[in-house]
Amino acid sequence: MGDCSKALSFLEKALDIRQRIQTSNHPNLADSYNNLGVVYTKMKDYSKALSFLKKGREIRQQMQHPDQPKLGDSYNNIAWVHYKMGKHPEAVKYQKRAVEIGEVSLPPNHPRLVFWKQKLKTIEVK
């Protein structure tokens, strides 16, 4: 847990800097929110994780073409939080969206897409 606390501290500082020098919908802010969400997921603070992940997803939806891989990352991460919370229908919904994005934006054998598809199978089994 110590590594997560240290990561959280650095990520919060990075977010603070980015919020001061970049616009509120800058893609780098989406990355910061996503990274914070991932750390909170590892710390099992799922409500904070979802809050940060959804902020990142919202920025990515505004700034990028709706079928970009980073937006797929957002859906994948949100799906995993729902899965960890035992909300399997929600997890499946978000993971399917990640796969849909990957299928139009990545080559069929891209590691990210393969991973998302494997994760979908894992989630659907539950």
Coordinates of N, CA and C in Angstrom, one line a residue:
M1 N 0.8 -1.2 0.0 CA 0.0 0.0 0.0 C 0.9 1.3 0.0
G2 N 2.1 1.1 0.5 CA 3.0 2.3 0.5 C 3.3 2.8 -0.8
D3 N 3.5 2.0 -1.8 CA 3.7 2.4 -3.2 C 2.5 3.2 -3.7
C4 N 1.3 2.7 -3.4 CA 0.1 3.4 -3.9 C 0.0 4.8 -3.3
S5 N 0.4 4.9 -2.0 CA 0.3 6.2 -1.3 C 1.3 7.2 -2.0
K6 N 2.5 6.7 -2.3 CA 3.5 7.5 -2.9 C 3.0 7.9 -4.3
A7 N 2.5 6.9 -5.0 CA 2.0 7.2 -6.4 C 0.9 8.2 -6.3
L8 N 0.0 8.1 -5.4 CA -1.1 9.0 -5.2 C -0.6 10.4 -5.0
S9 N 0.4 10.5 -4.1 CA 0.9 11.9 -3.8 C 1.5 12.5 -5.1
F10 N 2.3 11.8 -5.9 CA 2.9 12.3 -7.1 C 1.8 12.7 -8.1
L11 N 0.8 11.8 -8.3 CA -0.2 12.0 -9.2 C -1.1 13.2 -8.9
E12 N -1.4 13.4 -7.6 CA -2.1 14.5 -7.1 C -1.4 15.8 -7.4
K13 N -0.1 15.8 -7.2 CA 0.8 17.0 -7.5 C 0.7 17.3 -9.0
A14 N 0.9 16.2 -9.8 CA 0.8 16.4 -11.3 C -0.5 17.0 -11.7
L15 N -1.6 16.5 -11.1 CA -2.9 17.0 -11.5 C -3.1 18.4 -11.1
D16 N -2.6 18.8 -9.9 CA -2.6 20.2 -9.5 C -1.9 21.1 -10.5
I17 N -0.7 20.7 -10.9 CA 0.0 21.5 -11.9 C -0.7 21.6 -13.2
R18 N -1.2 20.5 -13.7 CA -2.0 20.5 -14.9 C -3.2 21.4 -14.9
Q19 N -3.9 21.3 -13.7 CA -5.1 22.1 -13.6 C -4.8 23.6 -13.6
R20 N -3.6 24.0 -13.2 CA -3.2 25.4 -13.1 C -2.7 25.9 -14.5
I21 N -2.1 25.0 -15.3 CA -1.5 25.5 -16.5 C -2.2 25.1 -17.8
Q22 N -3.2 24.2 -17.7 CA -3.9 23.7 -18.9 C -5.4 24.0 -18.8
T23 N -6.0 23.9 -20.0 CA -7.5 24.1 -20.0 C -8.2 22.9 -19.3
S24 N -9.4 23.1 -18.9 CA -10.1 22.1 -18.1 C -10.5 20.9 -18.9
N25 N -10.3 20.9 -20.3 CA -10.6 19.8 -21.1 C -9.4 19.3 -21.8
H26 N -8.2 19.6 -21.3 CA -7.0 19.2 -22.0 C -6.8 17.7 -21.8
P27 N -6.3 17.0 -22.9 CA -6.1 15.5 -22.8 C -5.2 15.1 -21.7
N28 N -4.2 15.9 -21.3 CA -3.3 15.5 -20.2 C -4.1 15.4 -18.9
L29 N -5.1 16.3 -18.7 CA -5.9 16.2 -17.5 C -6.7 14.8 -17.5
A30 N -7.1 14.4 -18.7 CA -7.8 13.1 -18.7 C -6.8 12.0 -18.3
D31 N -5.6 12.1 -18.7 CA -4.6 11.1 -18.3 C -4.4 11.1 -16.8
S32 N -4.3 12.3 -16.3 CA -4.1 12.4 -14.8 C -5.3 11.8 -14.1
Y33 N -6.5 12.1 -14.5 CA -7.7 11.6 -13.8 C -7.7 10.1 -14.0
N34 N -7.4 9.6 -15.2 CA -7.3 8.1 -15.4 C -6.3 7.5 -14.4
N35 N -5.1 8.0 -14.4 CA -4.1 7.4 -13.5 C -4.5 7.4 -12.1
L36 N -5.1 8.5 -11.6 CA -5.6 8.5 -10.2 C -6.6 7.5 -10.0
G37 N -7.5 7.3 -11.0 CA -8.6 6.3 -10.9 C -8.0 4.9 -10.8
V38 N -6.9 4.6 -11.5 CA -6.3 3.3 -11.5 C -5.7 3.1 -10.1
V39 N -5.0 4.1 -9.5 CA -4.4 3.9 -8.2 C -5.5 3.7 -7.1
Y40 N -6.6 4.5 -7.2 CA -7.7 4.3 -6.3 C -8.3 2.9 -6.4
T41 N -8.3 2.4 -7.6 CA -8.8 1.0 -7.8 C -7.9 0.0 -7.1
K42 N -6.6 0.2 -7.2 CA -5.7 -0.7 -6.5 C -5.8 -0.6 -5.0
M43 N -6.2 0.6 -4.6 CA -6.4 0.8 -3.1 C -7.8 0.4 -2.6
K44 N -8.6 -0.1 -3.6 CA -10.0 -0.5 -3.3 C -10.9 0.6 -2.8
D45 N -10.6 1.8 -3.2 CA -11.5 2.9 -3.0 C -12.3 3.2 -4.2
Y46 N -13.3 2.3 -4.4 CA -13.9 2.3 -5.7 C -14.8 3.5 -6.0
S47 N -15.3 4.2 -5.1 CA -16.1 5.4 -5.4 C -15.2 6.5 -5.9
K48 N -14.0 6.7 -5.3 CA -13.1 7.7 -5.8 C -12.5 7.3 -7.1
A49 N -12.3 6.0 -7.3 CA -11.8 5.5 -8.6 C -12.8 5.8 -9.7
L50 N -14.0 5.5 -9.5 CA -15.0 5.8 -10.5 C -15.2 7.3 -10.8
S51 N -15.1 8.1 -9.7 CA -15.2 9.5 -9.9 C -14.1 10.0 -10.8
F52 N -12.8 9.7 -10.6 CA -11.7 10.1 -11.4 C -11.8 9.5 -12.8
L53 N -12.1 8.2 -12.9 CA -12.1 7.6 -14.2 C -13.2 8.2 -15.1
K54 N -14.3 8.5 -14.5 CA -15.4 9.1 -15.3 C -15.1 10.5 -15.7
K55 N -14.3 11.3 -14.9 CA -13.9 12.6 -15.3 C -13.0 12.5 -16.5
G56 N -12.0 11.6 -16.4 CA -11.1 11.3 -17.5 C -11.9 10.9 -18.8
R57 N -12.8 10.1 -18.7 CA -13.6 9.6 -19.8 C -14.4 10.8 -20.5
E58 N -14.9 11.6 -19.6 CA -15.7 12.8 -20.2 C -14.8 13.7 -21.0
I59 N -13.6 14.0 -20.5 CA -12.7 14.8 -21.3 C -12.3 14.1 -22.6
R60 N -12.0 12.8 -22.5 CA -11.6 12.1 -23.7 C -12.8 12.0 -24.7
Q61 N -14.0 12.0 -24.3 CA -15.2 12.0 -25.2 C -15.3 13.4 -25.9
Q62 N -14.9 14.4 -25.2 CA -15.0 15.8 -25.8 C -13.9 16.1 -26.7
M63 N -12.7 15.6 -26.4 CA -11.5 16.0 -27.1 C -11.1 15.1 -28.2
Q64 N -11.5 13.9 -28.2 CA -11.0 12.9 -29.2 C -12.1 12.4 -30.0
H65 N -11.7 11.8 -31.1 CA -12.7 11.1 -31.9 C -13.3 10.0 -31.0
P66 N -14.6 9.7 -31.0 CA -15.2 8.8 -30.1 C -14.6 7.3 -30.1
D67 N -13.8 7.0 -31.1 CA -13.3 5.6 -31.2 C -11.8 5.6 -31.1
Q68 N -11.3 6.4 -30.2 CA -9.8 6.4 -30.0 C -9.5 5.4 -28.9
P69 N -8.3 4.8 -29.0 CA -7.9 3.8 -28.0 C -7.9 4.3 -26.5
K70 N -7.5 5.5 -26.3 CA -7.5 6.1 -24.9 C -8.9 6.1 -24.3
L71 N -9.9 6.4 -25.2 CA -11.2 6.4 -24.7 C -11.6 4.9 -24.3
G72 N -11.1 4.0 -25.1 CA -11.3 2.6 -24.8 C -10.7 2.2 -23.5
D73 N -9.5 2.8 -23.2 CA -8.9 2.6 -21.9 C -9.8 3.0 -20.7
S74 N -10.4 4.2 -21.0 CA -11.3 4.7 -19.9 C -12.5 3.7 -19.7
Y75 N -13.1 3.2 -20.7 CA -14.2 2.3 -20.5 C -13.7 1.0 -19.9
N76 N -12.5 0.5 -20.3 CA -11.9 -0.7 -19.7 C -11.7 -0.5 -18.2
N77 N -11.2 0.6 -17.8 CA -10.9 0.8 -16.4 C -12.2 1.0 -15.6
I78 N -13.2 1.7 -16.1 CA -14.4 1.8 -15.4 C -15.1 0.4 -15.3
A79 N -15.0 -0.4 -16.3 CA -15.6 -1.7 -16.3 C -14.9 -2.5 -15.2
W80 N -13.6 -2.4 -15.0 CA -12.9 -3.2 -14.0 C -13.4 -2.8 -12.6
V81 N -13.6 -1.5 -12.4 CA -14.1 -1.1 -11.1 C -15.5 -1.7 -10.8
H82 N -16.3 -1.6 -11.8 CA -17.7 -2.2 -11.6 C -17.6 -3.7 -11.3
Y83 N -16.7 -4.4 -12.0 CA -16.5 -5.8 -11.7 C -16.0 -6.0 -10.3
K84 N -15.0 -5.3 -9.8 CA -14.5 -5.4 -8.5 C -15.6 -5.1 -7.4
M85 N -16.6 -4.3 -7.8 CA -17.7 -3.9 -6.9 C -18.8 -4.9 -6.9
G86 N -18.7 -5.9 -7.8 CA -19.7 -6.9 -8.0 C -20.9 -6.5 -8.8
K87 N -20.7 -5.4 -9.6 CA -21.8 -4.9 -10.5 C -21.5 -5.4 -11.9
H88 N -21.7 -6.7 -12.1 CA -21.3 -7.3 -13.3 C -22.1 -6.8 -14.5
P89 N -23.4 -6.6 -14.5 CA -24.0 -6.0 -15.7 C -23.4 -4.7 -16.2
E90 N -23.1 -3.8 -15.2 CA -22.4 -2.6 -15.6 C -21.0 -2.8 -16.1
A91 N -20.3 -3.8 -15.5 CA -19.0 -4.1 -16.0 C -19.0 -4.6 -17.4
V92 N -20.0 -5.5 -17.7 CA -20.1 -6.0 -19.1 C -20.4 -4.9 -20.1
K93 N -21.3 -4.0 -19.7 CA -21.6 -2.9 -20.6 C -20.4 -2.0 -20.9
Y94 N -19.7 -1.6 -19.9 CA -18.5 -0.8 -20.2 C -17.4 -1.5 -20.9
Q95 N -17.2 -2.8 -20.6 CA -16.1 -3.6 -21.2 C -16.5 -3.8 -22.7
K96 N -17.8 -4.0 -23.0 CA -18.2 -4.2 -24.4 C -17.9 -2.9 -25.2
R97 N -18.1 -1.8 -24.6 CA -17.8 -0.5 -25.2 C -16.3 -0.4 -25.5
A98 N -15.5 -0.8 -24.6 CA -14.0 -0.8 -24.8 C -13.7 -1.6 -26.0
V99 N -14.2 -2.8 -26.0 CA -14.0 -3.7 -27.2 C -14.4 -3.1 -28.5
E100 N -15.6 -2.5 -28.5 CA -16.2 -1.9 -29.7 C -15.2 -0.8 -30.2
I101 N -14.7 0.0 -29.3 CA -13.8 1.1 -29.7 C -12.5 0.4 -30.2
G102 N -12.0 -0.6 -29.6 CA -10.8 -1.2 -30.0 C -10.9 -1.9 -31.4
E103 N -12.1 -2.4 -31.7 CA -12.3 -3.1 -33.0 C -12.3 -2.1 -34.1
V104 N -12.6 -0.8 -33.9 CA -12.6 0.1 -35.0 C -11.3 1.0 -35.0
S105 N -10.6 0.9 -33.9 CA -9.4 1.8 -33.8 C -8.0 1.1 -33.8
L106 N -8.1 -0.2 -33.6 CA -6.8 -1.0 -33.4 C -6.8 -2.2 -34.4
P107 N -5.6 -2.6 -34.8 CA -5.6 -3.9 -35.6 C -6.1 -5.0 -34.8
P108 N -6.7 -6.1 -35.5 CA -7.3 -7.2 -34.8 C -6.4 -7.9 -33.8
N109 N -5.1 -7.9 -34.0 CA -4.3 -8.7 -33.1 C -3.5 -7.7 -32.1
H110 N -3.9 -6.5 -32.0 CA -3.3 -5.5 -31.1 C -3.4 -6.0 -29.7
P111 N -2.3 -6.0 -28.9 CA -2.3 -6.5 -27.5 C -3.4 -5.8 -26.6
R112 N -3.7 -4.6 -26.8 CA -4.7 -3.9 -26.0 C -6.1 -4.5 -26.3
L113 N -6.4 -4.6 -27.6 CA -7.7 -5.2 -28.0 C -7.8 -6.6 -27.5
V114 N -6.8 -7.4 -27.6 CA -6.8 -8.8 -27.2 C -7.0 -8.8 -25.7
F115 N -6.4 -8.0 -24.9 CA -6.6 -7.9 -23.5 C -8.0 -7.5 -23.1
W116 N -8.5 -6.5 -23.8 CA -9.9 -6.1 -23.5 C -10.9 -7.2 -23.8
K117 N -10.7 -8.0 -24.9 CA -11.6 -9.1 -25.2 C -11.5 -10.2 -24.1
Q118 N -10.2 -10.5 -23.7 CA -10.1 -11.5 -22.6 C -10.7 -11.0 -21.3
K119 N -10.6 -9.8 -21.0 CA -11.2 -9.2 -19.8 C -12.8 -9.3 -19.9
L120 N -13.3 -9.1 -21.1 CA -14.7 -9.2 -21.3 C -15.2 -10.6 -21.0
K121 N -14.4 -11.6 -21.5 CA -14.8 -13.0 -21.2 C -14.8 -13.3 -19.7
T122 N -13.8 -12.8 -19.0 CA -13.6 -12.9 -17.6 C -14.9 -12.4 -16.9
I123 N -15.2 -11.2 -17.3 CA -16.4 -10.5 -16.6 C -17.7 -11.2 -16.9
E124 N -17.8 -11.7 -18.1 CA -19.1 -12.3 -18.5 C -19.3 -13.7 -17.8
V125 N -18.2 -14.3 -17.4 CA -18.3 -15.6 -16.7 C -19.0 -15.5 -15.4
K126 N -18.8 -14.3 -14.7 CA -19.3 -14.1 -13.4 C -20.8 -14.0 -13.4

